[in-house]
Short mmCIF file of C-alpha atoms and ligand atoms in Angstrom, two decimals:
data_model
loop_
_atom_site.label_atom_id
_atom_site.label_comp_id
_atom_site.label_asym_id
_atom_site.label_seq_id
_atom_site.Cartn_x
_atom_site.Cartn_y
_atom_site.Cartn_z
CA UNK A 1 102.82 85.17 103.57
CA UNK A 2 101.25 87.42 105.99
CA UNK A 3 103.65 90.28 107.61
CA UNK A 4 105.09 88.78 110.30
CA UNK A 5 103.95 92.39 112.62
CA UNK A 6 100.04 92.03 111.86
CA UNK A 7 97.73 90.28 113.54
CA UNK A 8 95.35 89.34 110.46
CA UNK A 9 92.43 87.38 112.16
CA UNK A 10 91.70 84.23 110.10
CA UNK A 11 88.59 85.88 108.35
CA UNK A 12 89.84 88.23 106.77
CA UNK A 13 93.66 86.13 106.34
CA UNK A 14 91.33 83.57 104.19
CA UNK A 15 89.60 85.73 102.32
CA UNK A 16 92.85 87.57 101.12
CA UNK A 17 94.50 84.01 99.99
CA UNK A 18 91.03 83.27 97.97
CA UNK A 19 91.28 86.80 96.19
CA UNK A 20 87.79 87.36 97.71
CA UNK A 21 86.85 91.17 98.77
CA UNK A 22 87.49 92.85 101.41
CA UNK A 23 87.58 96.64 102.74
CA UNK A 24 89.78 98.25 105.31
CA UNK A 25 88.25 100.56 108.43
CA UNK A 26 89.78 102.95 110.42
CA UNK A 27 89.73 103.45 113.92
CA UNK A 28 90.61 106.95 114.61
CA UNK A 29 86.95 108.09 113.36
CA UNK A 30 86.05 105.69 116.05
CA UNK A 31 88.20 106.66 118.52
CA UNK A 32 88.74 110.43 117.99
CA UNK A 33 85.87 111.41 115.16
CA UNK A 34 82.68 110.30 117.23
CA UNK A 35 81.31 110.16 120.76
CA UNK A 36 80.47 107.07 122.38
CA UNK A 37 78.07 105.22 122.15
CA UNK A 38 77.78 106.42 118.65
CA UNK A 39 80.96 105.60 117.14
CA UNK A 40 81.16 101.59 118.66
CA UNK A 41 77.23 101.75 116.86
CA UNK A 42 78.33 103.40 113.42
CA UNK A 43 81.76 101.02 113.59
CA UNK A 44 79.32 97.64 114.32
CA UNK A 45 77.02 98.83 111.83
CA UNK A 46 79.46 100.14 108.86
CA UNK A 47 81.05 96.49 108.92
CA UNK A 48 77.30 94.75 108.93
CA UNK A 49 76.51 97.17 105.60
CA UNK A 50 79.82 95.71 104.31
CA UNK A 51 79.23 92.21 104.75
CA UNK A 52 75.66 92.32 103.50
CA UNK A 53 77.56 92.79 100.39
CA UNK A 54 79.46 90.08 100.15
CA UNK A 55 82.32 91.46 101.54
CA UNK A 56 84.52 90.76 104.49
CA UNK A 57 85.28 93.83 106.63
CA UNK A 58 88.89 94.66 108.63
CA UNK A 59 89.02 97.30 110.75
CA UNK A 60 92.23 98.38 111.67
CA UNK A 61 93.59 99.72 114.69
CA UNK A 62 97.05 98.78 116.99
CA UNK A 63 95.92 97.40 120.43
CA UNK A 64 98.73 96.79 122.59
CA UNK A 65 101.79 97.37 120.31
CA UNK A 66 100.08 94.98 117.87
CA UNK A 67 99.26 96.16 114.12
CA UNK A 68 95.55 94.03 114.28
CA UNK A 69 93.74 94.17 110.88
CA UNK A 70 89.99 92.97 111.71
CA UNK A 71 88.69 93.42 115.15
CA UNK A 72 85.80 91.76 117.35
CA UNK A 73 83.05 92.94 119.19
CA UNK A 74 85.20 93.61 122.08
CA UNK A 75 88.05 95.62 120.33
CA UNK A 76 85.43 98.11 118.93
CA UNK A 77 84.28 98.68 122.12
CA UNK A 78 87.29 99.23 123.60
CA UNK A 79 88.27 101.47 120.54
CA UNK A 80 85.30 104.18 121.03
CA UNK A 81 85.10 104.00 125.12
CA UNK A 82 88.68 103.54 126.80
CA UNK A 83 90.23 106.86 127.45
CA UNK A 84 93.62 106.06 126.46
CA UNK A 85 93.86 105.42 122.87
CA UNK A 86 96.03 107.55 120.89
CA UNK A 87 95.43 108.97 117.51
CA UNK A 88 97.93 107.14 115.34
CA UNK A 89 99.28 108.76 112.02
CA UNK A 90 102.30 107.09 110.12
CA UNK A 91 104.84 109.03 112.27
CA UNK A 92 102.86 107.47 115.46
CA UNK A 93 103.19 103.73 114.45
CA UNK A 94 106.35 102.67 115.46
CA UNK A 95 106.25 104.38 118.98
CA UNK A 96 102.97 102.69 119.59
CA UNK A 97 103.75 99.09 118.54
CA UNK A 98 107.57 99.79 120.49
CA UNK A 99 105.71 100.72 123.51
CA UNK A 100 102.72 98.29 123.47
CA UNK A 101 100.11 100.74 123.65
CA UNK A 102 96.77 101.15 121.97
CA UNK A 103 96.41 103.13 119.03
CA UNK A 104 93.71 104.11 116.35
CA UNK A 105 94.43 104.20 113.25
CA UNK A 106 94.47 107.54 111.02
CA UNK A 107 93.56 107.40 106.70
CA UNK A 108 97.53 107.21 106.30
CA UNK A 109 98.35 104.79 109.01
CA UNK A 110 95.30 102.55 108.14
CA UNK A 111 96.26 102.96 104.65
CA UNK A 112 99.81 101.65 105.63
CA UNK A 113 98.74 98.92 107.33
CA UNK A 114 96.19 97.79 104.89
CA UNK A 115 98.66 98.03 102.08
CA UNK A 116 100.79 95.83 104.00
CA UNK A 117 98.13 93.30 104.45
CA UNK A 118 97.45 93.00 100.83
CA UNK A 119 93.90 95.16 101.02
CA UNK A 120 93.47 97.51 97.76
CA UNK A 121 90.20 99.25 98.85
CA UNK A 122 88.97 101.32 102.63
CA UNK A 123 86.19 103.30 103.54
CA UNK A 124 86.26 106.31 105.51
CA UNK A 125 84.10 109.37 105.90
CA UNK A 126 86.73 112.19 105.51
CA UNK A 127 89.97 112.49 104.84
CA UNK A 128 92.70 114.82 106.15
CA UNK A 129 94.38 117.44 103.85
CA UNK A 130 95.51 121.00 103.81
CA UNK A 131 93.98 123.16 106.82
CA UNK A 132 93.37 126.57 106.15
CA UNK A 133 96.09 129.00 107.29
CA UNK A 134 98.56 125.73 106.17
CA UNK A 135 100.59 128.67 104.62
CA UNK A 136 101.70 129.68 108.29
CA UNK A 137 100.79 126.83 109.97
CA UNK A 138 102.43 124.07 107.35
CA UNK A 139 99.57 121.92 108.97
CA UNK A 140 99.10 119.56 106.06
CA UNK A 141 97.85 115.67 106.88
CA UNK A 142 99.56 112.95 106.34
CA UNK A 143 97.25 111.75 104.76
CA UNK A 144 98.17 113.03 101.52
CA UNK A 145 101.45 112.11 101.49
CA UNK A 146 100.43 108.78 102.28
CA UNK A 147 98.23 108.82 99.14
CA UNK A 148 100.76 109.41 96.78
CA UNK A 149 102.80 106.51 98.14
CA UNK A 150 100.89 103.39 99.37
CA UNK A 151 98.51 101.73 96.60
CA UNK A 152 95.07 101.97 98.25
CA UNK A 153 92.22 103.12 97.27
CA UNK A 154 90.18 105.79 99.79
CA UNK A 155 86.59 106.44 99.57
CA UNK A 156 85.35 109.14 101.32
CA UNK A 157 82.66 111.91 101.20
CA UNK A 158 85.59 114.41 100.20
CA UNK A 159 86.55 116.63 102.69
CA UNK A 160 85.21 118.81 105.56
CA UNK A 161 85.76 122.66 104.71
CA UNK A 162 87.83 122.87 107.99
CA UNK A 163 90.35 122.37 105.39
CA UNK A 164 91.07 123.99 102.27
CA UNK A 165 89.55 122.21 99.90
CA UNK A 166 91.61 124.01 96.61
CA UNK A 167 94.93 123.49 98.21
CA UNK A 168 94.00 120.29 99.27
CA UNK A 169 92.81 119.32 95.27
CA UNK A 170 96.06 120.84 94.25
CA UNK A 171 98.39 119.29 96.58
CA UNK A 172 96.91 115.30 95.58
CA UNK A 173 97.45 116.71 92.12
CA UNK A 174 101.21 117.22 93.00
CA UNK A 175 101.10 113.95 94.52
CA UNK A 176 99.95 112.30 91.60
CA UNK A 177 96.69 111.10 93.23
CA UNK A 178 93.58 110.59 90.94
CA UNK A 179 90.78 112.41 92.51
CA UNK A 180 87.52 110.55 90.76
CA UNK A 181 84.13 112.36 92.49
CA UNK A 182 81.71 109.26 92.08
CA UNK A 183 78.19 110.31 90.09
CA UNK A 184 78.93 114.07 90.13
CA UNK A 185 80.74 116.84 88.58
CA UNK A 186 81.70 118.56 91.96
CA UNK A 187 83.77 117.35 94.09
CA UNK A 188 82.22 116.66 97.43
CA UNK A 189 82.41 118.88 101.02
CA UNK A 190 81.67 115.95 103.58
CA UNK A 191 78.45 117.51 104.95
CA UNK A 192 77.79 119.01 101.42
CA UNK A 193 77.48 117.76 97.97
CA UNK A 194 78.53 120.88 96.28
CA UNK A 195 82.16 122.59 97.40
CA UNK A 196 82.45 125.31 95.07
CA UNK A 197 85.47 123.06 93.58
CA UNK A 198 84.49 120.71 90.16
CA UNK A 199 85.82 117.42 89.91
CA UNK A 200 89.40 116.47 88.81
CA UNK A 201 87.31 113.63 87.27
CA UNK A 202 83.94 111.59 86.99
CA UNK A 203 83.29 107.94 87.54
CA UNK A 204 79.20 106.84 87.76
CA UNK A 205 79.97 102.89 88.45
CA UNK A 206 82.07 100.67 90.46
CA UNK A 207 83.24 99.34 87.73
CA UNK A 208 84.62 102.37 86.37
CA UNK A 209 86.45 102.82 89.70
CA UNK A 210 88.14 99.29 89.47
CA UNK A 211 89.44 100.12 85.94
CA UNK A 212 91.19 103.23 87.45
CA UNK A 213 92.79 101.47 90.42
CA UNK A 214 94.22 98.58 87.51
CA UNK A 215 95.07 100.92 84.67
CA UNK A 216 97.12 103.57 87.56
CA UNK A 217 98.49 100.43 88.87
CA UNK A 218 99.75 98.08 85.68
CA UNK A 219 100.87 101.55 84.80
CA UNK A 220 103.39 101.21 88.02
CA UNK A 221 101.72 104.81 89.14
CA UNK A 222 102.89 104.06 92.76
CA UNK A 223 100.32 105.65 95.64
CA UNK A 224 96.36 105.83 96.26
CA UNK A 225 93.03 107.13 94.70
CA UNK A 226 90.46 109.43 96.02
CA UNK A 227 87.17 107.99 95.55
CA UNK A 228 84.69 111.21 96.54
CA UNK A 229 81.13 109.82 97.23
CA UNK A 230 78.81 112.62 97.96
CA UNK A 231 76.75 112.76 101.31
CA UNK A 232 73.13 111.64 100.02
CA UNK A 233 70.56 114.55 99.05
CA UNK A 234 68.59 113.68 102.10
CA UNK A 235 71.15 113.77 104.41
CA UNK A 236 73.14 116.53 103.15
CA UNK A 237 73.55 119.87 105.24
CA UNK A 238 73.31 122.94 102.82
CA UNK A 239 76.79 124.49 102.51
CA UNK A 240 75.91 127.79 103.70
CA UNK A 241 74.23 126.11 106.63
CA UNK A 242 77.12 124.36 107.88
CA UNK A 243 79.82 126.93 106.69
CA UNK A 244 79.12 129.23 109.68
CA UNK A 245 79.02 126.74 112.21
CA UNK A 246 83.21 125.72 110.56
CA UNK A 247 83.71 129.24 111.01
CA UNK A 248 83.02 129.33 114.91
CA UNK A 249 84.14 125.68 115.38
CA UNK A 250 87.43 127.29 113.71
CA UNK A 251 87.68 130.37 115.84
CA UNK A 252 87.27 128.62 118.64
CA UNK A 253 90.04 126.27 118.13
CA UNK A 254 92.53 129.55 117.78
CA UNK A 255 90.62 131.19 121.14
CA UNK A 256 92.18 127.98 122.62
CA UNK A 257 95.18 128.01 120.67
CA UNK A 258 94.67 124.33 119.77
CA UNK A 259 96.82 123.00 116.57
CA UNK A 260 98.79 120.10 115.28
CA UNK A 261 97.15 116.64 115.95
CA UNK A 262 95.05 117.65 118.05
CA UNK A 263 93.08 120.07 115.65
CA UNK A 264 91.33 117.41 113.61
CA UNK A 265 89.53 115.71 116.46
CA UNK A 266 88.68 119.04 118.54
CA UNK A 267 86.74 120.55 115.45
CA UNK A 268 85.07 117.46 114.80
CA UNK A 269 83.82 117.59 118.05
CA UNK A 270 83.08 121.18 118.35
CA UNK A 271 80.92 120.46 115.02
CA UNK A 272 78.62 118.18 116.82
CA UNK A 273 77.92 120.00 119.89
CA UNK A 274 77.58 123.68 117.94
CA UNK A 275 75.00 121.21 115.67
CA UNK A 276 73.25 119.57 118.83
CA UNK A 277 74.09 116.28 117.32
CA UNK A 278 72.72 117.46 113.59
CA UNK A 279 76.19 116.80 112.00
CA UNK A 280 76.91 113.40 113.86
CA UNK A 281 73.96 112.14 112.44
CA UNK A 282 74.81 113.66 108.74
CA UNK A 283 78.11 112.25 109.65
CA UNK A 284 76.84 108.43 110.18
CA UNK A 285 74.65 108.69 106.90
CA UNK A 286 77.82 109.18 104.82
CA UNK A 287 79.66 106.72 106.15
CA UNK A 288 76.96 104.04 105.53
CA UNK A 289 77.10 105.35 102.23
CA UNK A 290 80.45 105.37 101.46
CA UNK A 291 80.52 101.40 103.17
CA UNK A 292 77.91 100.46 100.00
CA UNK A 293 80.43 102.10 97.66
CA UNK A 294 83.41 100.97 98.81
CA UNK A 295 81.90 97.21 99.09
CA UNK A 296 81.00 97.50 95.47
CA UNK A 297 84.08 98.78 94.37
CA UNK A 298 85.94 95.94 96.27
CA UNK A 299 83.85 93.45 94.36
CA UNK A 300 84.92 94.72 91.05
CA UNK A 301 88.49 94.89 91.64
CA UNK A 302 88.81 91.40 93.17
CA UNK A 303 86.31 90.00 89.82
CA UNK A 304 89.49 90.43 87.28
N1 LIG B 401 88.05 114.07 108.88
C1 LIG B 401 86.81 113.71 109.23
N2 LIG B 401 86.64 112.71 110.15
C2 LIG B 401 87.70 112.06 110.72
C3 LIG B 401 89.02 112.46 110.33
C4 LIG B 401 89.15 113.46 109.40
O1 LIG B 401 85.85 114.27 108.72
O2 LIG B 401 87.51 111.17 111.56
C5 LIG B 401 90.21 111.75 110.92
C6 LIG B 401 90.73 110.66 109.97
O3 LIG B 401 91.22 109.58 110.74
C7 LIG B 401 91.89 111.37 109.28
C8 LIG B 401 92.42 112.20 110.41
O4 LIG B 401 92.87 110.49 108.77
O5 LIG B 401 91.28 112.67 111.09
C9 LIG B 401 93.29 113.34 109.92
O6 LIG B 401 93.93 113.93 111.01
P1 LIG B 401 95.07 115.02 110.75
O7 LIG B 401 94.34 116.19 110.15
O8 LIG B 401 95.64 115.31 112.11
O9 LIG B 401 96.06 114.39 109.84
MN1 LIG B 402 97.93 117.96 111.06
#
């Protein structure tokens, strides 16, 4: 039953045949989103928040040429401290796997690979989308386009205003993607709770969430769901506070005329060390955040 290309390791492959939860990882925040030893601590951690909940965690990643969904203590290490992991978007997955290299995992290959698996629900921190200056650059992730294809549902803290958030929230509306901001009526700037930007929609509980994901679903409304899950009050950084350091993070990427793949992971790291380390630790908080969610959510969906 499992695809023959996965490796599914036998936790997670038995809790899928049971119809128990469980709720995909990515890598490439692990891999390209933190420094080490930071990210292998956040990745350990994220998966202990999940299974405290009752659920069974599966982190995705390729490690040579092999599609793995669940990793061990070894393969996270190896994920957030080997210097030759690539950053692995749809596109990227068959040259990996065909080559036998080590990949992590972007939202739309994770989301691929999950789907594949049978896993309805992942956790992430942010998701790609529209950069600003898209209209020259046509730099838009593919992580949208894997959202309005491949029946997973995301949660995230929304996304980081290195993007453009409105063309962003338009383009998932093209896509078809429901955009539900959990417990707020703004939708959610990673760092920030406000982004100038109100909700598509409103969900409060889990439950709500699941009912979504079933209705768009039995509907046969191919393609994922945007779960936004602001940062926590008392870890957010104010909007105007950050904003300026996104603005210098920004113009130094152009100073260095970085772009395409590459852009994502440099300002994420520019972030930190313009913060001193501020952001990485905001950064952390939502994630453990988003893991309660997204365990919750799992639960629900897997109850009916
Ligand atoms: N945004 C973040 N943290 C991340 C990423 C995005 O705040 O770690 C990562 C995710 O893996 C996402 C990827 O899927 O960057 C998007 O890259 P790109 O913009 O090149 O599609
Ligand atoms: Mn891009």
């Amino acid at each position: 039953m499992t695809h023959p290309m996965l490796s599914v390791t036998a936790e997670v492959a038995d809790a899928l045949r049971d119809g128990a939860p469980v709720v995909a990882l990515e890598s490439t925040i692990i891999s390209h989103g933190m420094p080490y030893p930071q990210n292998v601590a956040m990745a350990r951690e994220v998966e202990g928040i999940i299974r405290e909940h009752g659920v069974v965690p599966a982190t995705v990643a390729v490690l040579d040429g092999r599609p793995r969904i669940g990793l061990g203590a070894d393969d996270l290490e190896l994920l957030a401290s080997h210097g030759d992991v690539a950053k692995v978007s749809v596109r990227d997955l068959p040259f990996v796997v065909a080559r036998g290299t080590h990949g992590a995992t972007t939202v739309a290959a994770t989301m691929r690979l999950a789907a594949l698996a049978g896993i309805r629900v992942f956790v992430t921190g942010g998701l790609g989308g529209v950069h600003r200056g898209a209209q020259q650059s046509f730099d838009v992730s593919a992580d949208l386009t894997e959202l309005g294809t491949t029946d997973v549902a995301v949660v995230s803290a929304g996304v980081k205003s290195i993007l453009d958030i409105g063309l962003t929230l338009e383009t998932l509306e093209t896509l078809g993607v429901p955009v539900l901001a959990y417990g707020s009526d703004e939708f959610p700037s990673f760092f920030s709770r406000s982004s100038g930007h109100t909700a598509p929609m409103r969900v409060d509980t889990p439950a709500e969430v699941a009912a979504v994901m079933r209705a768009k679903w039995d509907l046969g409304i191919a393609g994922g769901l945007v779960i936004a899950n602001p940062i926590p009050a008392e870890d957010e950084i104010p909007a105007e506070e950050i904003g300026g350091i996104i603005e210098q993070a920004l113009a130094d990427m152009d100073a260095l005329g970085i772009h395409g793949k590459d852009a994502t992971p440099y300002l994420l790291g520019r972030i930190v060390e313009i913060t001193g380390g501020t952001s990485l630790t905001a950064n952390i908080a939502l994630v453990r955040n988003n893991a309660r969610l997204g365990a919750a959510i799992a639960r629900e969906y897997a109850a009916h």
